[in-house]
Short mmCIF file of C-alpha atoms in Angstrom, two decimals:
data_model
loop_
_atom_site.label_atom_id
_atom_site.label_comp_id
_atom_site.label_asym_id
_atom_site.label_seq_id
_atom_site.Cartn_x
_atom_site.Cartn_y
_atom_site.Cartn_z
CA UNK C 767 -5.24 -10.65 42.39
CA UNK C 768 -3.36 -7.56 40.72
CA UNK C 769 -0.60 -9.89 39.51
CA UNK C 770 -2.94 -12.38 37.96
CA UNK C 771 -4.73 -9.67 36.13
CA UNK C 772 -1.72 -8.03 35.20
CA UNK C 773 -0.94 -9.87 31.67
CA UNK C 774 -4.39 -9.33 30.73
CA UNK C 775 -3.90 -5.72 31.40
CA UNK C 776 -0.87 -5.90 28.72
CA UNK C 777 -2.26 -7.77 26.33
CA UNK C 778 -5.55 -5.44 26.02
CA UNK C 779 -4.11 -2.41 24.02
CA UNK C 780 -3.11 -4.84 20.88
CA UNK C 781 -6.65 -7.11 21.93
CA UNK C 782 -8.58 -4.03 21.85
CA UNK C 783 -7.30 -2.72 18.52
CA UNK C 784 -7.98 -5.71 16.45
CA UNK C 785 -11.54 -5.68 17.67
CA UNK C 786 -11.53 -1.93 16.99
CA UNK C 787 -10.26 -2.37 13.43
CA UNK C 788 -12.87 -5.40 13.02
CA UNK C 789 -15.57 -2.90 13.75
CA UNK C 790 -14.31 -0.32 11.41
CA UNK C 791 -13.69 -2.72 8.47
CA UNK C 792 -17.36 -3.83 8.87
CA UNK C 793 -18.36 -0.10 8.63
CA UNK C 794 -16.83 0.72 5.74
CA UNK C 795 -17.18 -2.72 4.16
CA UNK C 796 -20.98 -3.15 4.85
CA UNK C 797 -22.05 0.25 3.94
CA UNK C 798 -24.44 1.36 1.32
CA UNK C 799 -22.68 2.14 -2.03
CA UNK C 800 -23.98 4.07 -5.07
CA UNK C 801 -23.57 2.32 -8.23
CA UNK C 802 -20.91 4.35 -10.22
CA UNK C 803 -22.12 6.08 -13.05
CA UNK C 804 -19.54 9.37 -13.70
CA UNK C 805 -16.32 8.23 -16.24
CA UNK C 806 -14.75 10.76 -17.84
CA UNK C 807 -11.69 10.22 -19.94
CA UNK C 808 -8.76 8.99 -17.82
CA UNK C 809 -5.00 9.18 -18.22
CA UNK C 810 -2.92 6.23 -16.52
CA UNK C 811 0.71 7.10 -15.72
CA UNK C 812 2.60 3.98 -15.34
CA UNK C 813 6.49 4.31 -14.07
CA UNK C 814 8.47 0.86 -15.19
CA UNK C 815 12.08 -0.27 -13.99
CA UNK C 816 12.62 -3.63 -15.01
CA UNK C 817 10.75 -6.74 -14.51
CA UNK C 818 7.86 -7.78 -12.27
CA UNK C 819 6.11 -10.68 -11.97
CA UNK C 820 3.51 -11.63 -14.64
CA UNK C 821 4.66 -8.09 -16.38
CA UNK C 822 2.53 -8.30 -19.20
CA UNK C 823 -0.49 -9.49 -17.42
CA UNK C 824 -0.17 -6.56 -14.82
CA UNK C 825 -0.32 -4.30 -18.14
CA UNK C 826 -2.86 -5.68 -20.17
CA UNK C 827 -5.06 -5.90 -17.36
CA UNK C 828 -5.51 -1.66 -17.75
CA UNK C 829 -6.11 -2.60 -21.76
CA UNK C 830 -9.00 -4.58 -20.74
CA UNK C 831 -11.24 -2.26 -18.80
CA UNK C 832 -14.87 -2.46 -19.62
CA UNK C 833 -15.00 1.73 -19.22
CA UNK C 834 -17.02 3.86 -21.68
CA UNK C 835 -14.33 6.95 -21.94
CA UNK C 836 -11.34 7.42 -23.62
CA UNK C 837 -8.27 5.97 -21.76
CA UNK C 838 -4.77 6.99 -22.18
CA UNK C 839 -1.83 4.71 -21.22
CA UNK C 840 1.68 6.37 -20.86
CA UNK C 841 4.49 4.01 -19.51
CA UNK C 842 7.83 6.02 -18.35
CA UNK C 843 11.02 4.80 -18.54
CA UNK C 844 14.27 6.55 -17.99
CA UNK C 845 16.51 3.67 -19.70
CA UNK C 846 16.12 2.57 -23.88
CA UNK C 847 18.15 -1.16 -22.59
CA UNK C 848 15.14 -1.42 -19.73
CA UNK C 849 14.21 -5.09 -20.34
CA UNK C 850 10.72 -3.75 -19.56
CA UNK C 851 10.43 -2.32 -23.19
CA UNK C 852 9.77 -5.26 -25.56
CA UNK C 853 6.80 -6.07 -22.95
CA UNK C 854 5.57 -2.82 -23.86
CA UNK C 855 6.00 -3.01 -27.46
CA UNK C 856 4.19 -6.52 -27.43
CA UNK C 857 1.32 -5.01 -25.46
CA UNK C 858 0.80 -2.31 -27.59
CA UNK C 859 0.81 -5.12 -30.81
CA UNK C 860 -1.65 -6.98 -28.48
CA UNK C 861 -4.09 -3.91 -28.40
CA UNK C 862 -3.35 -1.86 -31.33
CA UNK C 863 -7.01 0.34 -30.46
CA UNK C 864 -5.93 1.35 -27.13
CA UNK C 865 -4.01 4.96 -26.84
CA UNK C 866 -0.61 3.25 -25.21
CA UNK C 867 2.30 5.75 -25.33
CA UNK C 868 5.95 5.04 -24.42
CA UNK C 869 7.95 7.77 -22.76
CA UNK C 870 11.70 6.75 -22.39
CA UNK C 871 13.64 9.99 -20.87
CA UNK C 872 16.69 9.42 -18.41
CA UNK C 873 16.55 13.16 -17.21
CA UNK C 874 16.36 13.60 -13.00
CA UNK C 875 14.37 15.75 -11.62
CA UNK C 876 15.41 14.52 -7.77
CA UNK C 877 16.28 11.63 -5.71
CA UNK C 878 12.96 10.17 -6.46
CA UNK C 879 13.87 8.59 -9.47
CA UNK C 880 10.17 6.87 -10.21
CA UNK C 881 8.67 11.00 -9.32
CA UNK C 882 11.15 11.90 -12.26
CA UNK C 883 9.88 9.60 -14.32
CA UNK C 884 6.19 10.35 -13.84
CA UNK C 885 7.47 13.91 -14.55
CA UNK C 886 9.06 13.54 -17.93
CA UNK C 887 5.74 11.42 -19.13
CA UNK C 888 3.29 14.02 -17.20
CA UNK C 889 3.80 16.52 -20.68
CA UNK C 890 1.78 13.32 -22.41
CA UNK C 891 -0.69 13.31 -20.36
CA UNK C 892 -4.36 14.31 -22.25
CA UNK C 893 -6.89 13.74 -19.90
CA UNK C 894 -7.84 15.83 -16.21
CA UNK C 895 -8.13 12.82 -14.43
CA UNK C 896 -4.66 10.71 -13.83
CA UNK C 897 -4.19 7.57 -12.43
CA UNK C 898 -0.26 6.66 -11.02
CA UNK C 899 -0.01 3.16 -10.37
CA UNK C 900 2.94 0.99 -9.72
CA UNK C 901 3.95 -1.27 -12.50
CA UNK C 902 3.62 -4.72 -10.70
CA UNK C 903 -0.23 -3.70 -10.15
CA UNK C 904 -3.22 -5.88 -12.09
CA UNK C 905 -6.59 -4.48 -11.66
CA UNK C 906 -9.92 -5.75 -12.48
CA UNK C 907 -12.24 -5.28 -15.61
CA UNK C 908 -14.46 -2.86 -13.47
CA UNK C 909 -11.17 -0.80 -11.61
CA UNK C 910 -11.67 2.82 -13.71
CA UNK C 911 -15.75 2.81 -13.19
CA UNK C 912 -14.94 2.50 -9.48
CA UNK C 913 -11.76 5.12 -9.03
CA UNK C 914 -13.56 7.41 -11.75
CA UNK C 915 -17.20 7.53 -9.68
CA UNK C 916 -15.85 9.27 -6.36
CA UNK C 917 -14.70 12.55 -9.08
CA UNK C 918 -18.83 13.44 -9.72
CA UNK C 919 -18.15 15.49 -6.69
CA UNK C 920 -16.06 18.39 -7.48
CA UNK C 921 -14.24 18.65 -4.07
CA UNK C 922 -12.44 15.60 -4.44
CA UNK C 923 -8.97 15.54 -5.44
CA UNK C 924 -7.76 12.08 -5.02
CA UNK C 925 -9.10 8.58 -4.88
CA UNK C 926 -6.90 5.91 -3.40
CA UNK C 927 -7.19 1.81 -3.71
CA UNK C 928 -6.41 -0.85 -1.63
CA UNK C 929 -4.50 -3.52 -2.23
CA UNK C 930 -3.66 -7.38 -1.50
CA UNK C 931 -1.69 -10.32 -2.68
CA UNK C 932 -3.47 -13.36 -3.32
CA UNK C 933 -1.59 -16.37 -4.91
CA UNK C 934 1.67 -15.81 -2.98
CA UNK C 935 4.53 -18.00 -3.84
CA UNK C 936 6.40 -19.53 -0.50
CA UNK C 937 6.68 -18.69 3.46
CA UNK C 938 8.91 -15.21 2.51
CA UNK C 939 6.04 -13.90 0.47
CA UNK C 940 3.58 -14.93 2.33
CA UNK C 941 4.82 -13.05 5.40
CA UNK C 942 4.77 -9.82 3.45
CA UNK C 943 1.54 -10.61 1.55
CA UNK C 944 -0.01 -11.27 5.69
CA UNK C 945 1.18 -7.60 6.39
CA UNK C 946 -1.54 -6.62 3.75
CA UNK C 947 -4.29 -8.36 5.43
CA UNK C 948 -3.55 -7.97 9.06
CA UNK C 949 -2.02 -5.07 9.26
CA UNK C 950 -2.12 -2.32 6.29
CA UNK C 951 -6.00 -2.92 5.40
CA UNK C 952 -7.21 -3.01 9.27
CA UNK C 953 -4.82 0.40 10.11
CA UNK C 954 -6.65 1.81 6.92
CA UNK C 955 -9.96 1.25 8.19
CA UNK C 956 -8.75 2.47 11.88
CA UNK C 957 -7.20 5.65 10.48
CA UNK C 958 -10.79 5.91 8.30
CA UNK C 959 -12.74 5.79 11.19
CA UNK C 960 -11.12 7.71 13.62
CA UNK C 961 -9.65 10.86 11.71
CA UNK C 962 -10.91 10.53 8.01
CA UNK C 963 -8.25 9.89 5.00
CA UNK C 964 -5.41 12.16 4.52
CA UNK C 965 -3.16 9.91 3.16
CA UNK C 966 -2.96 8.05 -0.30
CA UNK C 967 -1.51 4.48 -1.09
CA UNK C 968 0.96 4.11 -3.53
CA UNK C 969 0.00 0.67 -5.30
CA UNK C 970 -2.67 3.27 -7.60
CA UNK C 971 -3.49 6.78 -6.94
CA UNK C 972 -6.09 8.80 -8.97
CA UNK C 973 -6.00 12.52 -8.75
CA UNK C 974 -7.78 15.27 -10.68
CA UNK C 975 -5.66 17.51 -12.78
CA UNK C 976 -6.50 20.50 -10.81
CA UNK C 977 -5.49 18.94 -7.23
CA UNK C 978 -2.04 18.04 -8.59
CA UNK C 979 -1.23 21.67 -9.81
CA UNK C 980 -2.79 23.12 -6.67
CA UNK C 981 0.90 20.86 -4.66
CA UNK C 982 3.01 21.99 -7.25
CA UNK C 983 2.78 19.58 -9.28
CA UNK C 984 5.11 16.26 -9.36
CA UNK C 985 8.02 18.12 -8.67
CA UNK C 986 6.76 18.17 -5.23
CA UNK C 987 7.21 14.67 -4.65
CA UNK C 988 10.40 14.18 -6.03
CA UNK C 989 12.60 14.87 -2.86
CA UNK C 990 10.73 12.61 -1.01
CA UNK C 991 10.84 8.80 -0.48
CA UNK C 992 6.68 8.73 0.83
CA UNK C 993 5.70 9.99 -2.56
CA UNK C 994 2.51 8.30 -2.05
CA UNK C 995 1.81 9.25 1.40
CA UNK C 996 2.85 13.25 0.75
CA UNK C 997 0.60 13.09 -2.75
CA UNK C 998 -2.50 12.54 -0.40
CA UNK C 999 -1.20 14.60 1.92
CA UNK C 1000 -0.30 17.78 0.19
CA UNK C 1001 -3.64 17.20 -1.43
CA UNK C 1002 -5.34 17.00 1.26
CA UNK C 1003 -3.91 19.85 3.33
CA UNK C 1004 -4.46 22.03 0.16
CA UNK C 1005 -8.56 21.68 0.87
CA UNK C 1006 -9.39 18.84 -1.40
CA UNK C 1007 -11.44 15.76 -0.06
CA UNK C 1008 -9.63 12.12 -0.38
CA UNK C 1009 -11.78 9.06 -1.00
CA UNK C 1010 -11.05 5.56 -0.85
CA UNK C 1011 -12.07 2.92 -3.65
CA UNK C 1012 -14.03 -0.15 -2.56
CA UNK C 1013 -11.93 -1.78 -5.41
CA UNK C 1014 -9.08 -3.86 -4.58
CA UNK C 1015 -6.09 -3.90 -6.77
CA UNK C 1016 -3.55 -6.74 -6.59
CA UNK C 1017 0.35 -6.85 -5.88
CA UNK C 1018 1.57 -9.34 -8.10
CA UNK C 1019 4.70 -10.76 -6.66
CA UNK C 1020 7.67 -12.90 -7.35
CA UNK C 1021 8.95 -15.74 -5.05
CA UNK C 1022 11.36 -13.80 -3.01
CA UNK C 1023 13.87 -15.01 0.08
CA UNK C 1024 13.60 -13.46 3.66
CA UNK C 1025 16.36 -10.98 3.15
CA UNK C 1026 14.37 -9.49 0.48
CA UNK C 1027 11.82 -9.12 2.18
CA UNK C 1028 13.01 -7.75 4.58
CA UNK C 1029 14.85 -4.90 3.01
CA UNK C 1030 11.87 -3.90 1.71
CA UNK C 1031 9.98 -3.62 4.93
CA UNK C 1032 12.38 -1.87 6.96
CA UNK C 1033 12.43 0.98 4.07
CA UNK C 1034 8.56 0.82 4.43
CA UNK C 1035 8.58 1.28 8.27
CA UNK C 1036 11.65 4.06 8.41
CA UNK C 1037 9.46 5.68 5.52
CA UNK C 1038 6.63 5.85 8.00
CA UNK C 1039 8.42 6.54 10.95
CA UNK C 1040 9.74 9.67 9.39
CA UNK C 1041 6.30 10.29 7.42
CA UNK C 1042 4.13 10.10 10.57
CA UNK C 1043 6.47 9.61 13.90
CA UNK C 1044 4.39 9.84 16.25
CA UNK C 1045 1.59 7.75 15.08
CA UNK C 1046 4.10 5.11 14.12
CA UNK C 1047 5.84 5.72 17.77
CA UNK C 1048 2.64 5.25 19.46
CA UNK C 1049 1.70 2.45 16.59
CA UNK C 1050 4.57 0.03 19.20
CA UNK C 1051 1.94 -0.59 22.34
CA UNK C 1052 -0.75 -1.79 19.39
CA UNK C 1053 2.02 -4.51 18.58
CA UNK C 1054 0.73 -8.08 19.49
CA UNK C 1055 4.20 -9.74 19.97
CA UNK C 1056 6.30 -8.16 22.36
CA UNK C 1057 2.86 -7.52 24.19
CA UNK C 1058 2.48 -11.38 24.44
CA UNK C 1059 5.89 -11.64 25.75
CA UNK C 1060 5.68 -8.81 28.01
CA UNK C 1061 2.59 -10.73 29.39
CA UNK C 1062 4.33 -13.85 30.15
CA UNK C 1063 7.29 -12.48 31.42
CA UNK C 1064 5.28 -10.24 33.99
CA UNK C 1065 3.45 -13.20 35.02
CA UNK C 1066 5.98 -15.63 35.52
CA UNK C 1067 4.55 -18.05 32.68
CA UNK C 1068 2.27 -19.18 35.03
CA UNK C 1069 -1.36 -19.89 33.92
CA UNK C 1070 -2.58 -16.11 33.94
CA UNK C 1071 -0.03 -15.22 31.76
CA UNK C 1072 -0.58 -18.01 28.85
CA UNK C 1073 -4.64 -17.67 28.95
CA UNK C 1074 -3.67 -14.12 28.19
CA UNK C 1075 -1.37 -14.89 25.57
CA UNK C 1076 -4.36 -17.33 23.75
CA UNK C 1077 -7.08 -15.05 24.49
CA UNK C 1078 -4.60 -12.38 22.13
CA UNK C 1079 -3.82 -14.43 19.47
CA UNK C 1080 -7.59 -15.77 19.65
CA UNK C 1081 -9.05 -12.48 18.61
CA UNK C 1082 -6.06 -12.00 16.64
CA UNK C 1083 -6.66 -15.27 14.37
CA UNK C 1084 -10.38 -14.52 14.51
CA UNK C 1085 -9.24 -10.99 12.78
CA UNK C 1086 -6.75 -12.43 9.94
CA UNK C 1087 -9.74 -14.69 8.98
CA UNK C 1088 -12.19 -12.44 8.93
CA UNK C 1089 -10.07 -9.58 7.28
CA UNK C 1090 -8.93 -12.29 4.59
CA UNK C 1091 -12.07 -14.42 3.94
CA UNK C 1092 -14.82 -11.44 4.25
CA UNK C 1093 -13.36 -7.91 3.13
CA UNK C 1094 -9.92 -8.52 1.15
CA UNK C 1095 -10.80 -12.02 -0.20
CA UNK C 1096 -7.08 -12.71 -0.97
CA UNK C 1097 -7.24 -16.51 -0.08
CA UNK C 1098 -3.81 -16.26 2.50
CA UNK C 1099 -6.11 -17.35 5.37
CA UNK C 1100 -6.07 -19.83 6.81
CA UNK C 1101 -3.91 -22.05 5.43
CA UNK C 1102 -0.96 -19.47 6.53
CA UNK C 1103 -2.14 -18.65 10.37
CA UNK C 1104 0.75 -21.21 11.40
CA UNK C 1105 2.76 -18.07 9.69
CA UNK C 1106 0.85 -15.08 12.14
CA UNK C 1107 2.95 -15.29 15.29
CA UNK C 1108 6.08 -15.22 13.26
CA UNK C 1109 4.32 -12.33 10.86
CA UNK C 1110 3.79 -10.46 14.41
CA UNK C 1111 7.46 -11.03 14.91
CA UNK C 1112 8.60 -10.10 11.80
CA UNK C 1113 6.34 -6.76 12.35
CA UNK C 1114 8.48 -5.73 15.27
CA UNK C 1115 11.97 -6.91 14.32
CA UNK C 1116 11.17 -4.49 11.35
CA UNK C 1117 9.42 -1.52 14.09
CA UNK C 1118 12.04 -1.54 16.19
CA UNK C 1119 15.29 -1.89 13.77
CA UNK C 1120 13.71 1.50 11.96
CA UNK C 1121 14.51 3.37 14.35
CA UNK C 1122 18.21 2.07 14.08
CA UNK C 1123 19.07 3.99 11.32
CA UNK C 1124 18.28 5.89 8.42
CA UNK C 1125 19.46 4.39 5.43
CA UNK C 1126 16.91 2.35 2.98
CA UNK C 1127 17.98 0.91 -0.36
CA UNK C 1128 15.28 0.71 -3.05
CA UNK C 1129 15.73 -0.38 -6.28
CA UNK C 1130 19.52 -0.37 -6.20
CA UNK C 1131 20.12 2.56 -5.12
CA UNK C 1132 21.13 3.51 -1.41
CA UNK C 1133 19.51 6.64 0.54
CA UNK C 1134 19.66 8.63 3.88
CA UNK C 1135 16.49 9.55 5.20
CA UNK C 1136 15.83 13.11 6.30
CA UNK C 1137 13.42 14.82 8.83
CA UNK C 1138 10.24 14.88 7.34
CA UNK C 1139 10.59 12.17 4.63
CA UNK C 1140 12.70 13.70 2.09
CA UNK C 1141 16.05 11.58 1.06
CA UNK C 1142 19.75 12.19 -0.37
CA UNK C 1143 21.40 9.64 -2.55
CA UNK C 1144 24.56 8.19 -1.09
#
């Protein structure tokens, strides 16, 4: 009897979890909201190194906000040959009204080199409420009303978005862009739940003026490769509240091969694993694919084992759907849940090779990881 309930038994941390973060997502996501109403002028820092995918589009999307304050737009660029410039200079021809600004200063401040740029443009900056967002972001008509509402109260410091992918281009992309949906959003609305925010995510961060100089300032970040996760942080352990948008924003990205990819996750996970060990440690038991396997293997493959196995990847598919179709509406469901077991495996390749070393390339440029999330340049 023990042996045929034994896979279950295995399969029912990862099982419970999705049902867990199903629950939380239709918390958050079905809750009352106020309608926003506060908008005070708004600065939007913008760091640029080369080219993303539909670059001009990403940009012009923060030209076309229907917001009744004045909004800033400072781009920062530490190169004058970045080919990223004449997309500037065409955007600000495009919108001659809006206040765009171009900030192109090569000086370092750390390792960090996209926290030194946000550093040499933060002397532009007019306005006590700043938005960072990464450059390959697009954002809706209504994205400032929504980060700018949370800031009526004056004991909150930072406002963080969510993001997803919709429209990816092939399998490679699509197995990052799944990550989004059935992994980052749901361990969002887990960590929401169960402990409150004290994190921000990188893809577009608004902080108040005050918060920022209360860390330090940017020059806090720029040792560190997390500069996301220790801006919410810092804030947050400094006595400010953190809130988290209902508005999506969207990763815009380019059709990419699996080595790419993967690069780019294994810096996120070592970034974690360093930022928050032992959640990320104990994140392995939530993992649906060695689970699965451990399952079958336990069980023999007999018949206990493989009900176990579908019963798992049953509630899991039942997540993806619901996460994708109900509360991210990116459209990646379900015409890639053929992809899902192989996005699970990707997951842990990627969990468990993190812990194989320190080094993470980004950008170009190769870096050591140190205790605590800060890097060296090699």
């Amino acid at each position: 009897m023990l042996h045929t309930l034994l896979p279950f038994f295995i399969v029912a941390p990862p099982l419970a979890y999705g049902l867990i973060s199903l629950a939380c997502a239709r918390s958050w996501f079905g809750r009352r909201r106020p309608a926003p109403g506060y908008a005070p002028p708004i600065t939007i820092l913008k760091p640029v190194k080369g080219m993303d995918a539909g670059s001009f589009d990403n940009f012009a999307s923060f030209c076309r906000q229907e917001y009744p304050a004045a909004v800033q737009l400072v781009f920062a660029c530490a190169a004058a040959d970045d080919p990223v410039i004449p997309v500037i200079r065409r955007l600000m021809a495009a919108f001659p009204a809006a206040d765009i600004e171009l900030v192109v200063d090569g000086t370092s401040h750390g390792p960090n080199y996209k926290v030194s740029n946000l550093i040499n443009a933060f002397p532009r900056a007019k306005h006590d409420l700043i938005i960072v967002c990464d450059s390959d972001i697009r954002v809706s008509p209504d994205f400032l009303r929504e980060v700018a509402a949370p800031f009526a109260d004056p004991q909150v410091g930072l406002v963080t978005s969510l993001y997803r992918s919709p429209g990816v281009r092939g399998a490679a992309t699509a197995l990052e862009a799944m990550g989004f949906t059935v992994e980052m959003v749901p361990n969002v609305m887990v960590a929401l739940k169960l402990e409150g925010l004290s994190f921000a995510l990188g893809a577009a961060m608004t902080v108040r003026r005050e918060a920022l100089a209360a860390i330090g300032g940017f020059p806090a970040l720029a040792d560190y490769l997390a500069d996301d996760y220790q801006l919410g942080n810092k804030i947050h352990r400094a006595g400010w509240r953190l809130e988290l948008s209902d508005c999506f924003v969207e990763s815009v990205m380019h059709r990419e091969d699996l080595a790419t990819v993967l690069s780019r996750q294994l810096r996120w996970c070592r970034t974690m694993r360093v930022s928050r060990p032992g959640g990320y440690l104990g994140s392995g038991i939530t993992q649906p694919f060695p689970m699965a396997c451990l399952a079958l293997l336990v069980a023999g493959f007999s018949a206990a084992g493989w009900v176990a196995v579908f019963l798992l990847y049953g509630v899991r598919s039942l997540e993806a759907l619901v996460f994708s179709r109900r509360f991210i509406r990116d459209g990646i469901f379900p015409r890639w849940l053929w992809l899902l077991p192989i996005r699970d495996l990707f997951a842990f390749a990627t969990w468990t090779l993190s812990f194989a070393g320190n080094r993470v390339r980004w950008r170009g440029h190769l870096f050591r990881l140190q205790p605590g999330g800060k890097i060296v340049e090699l």
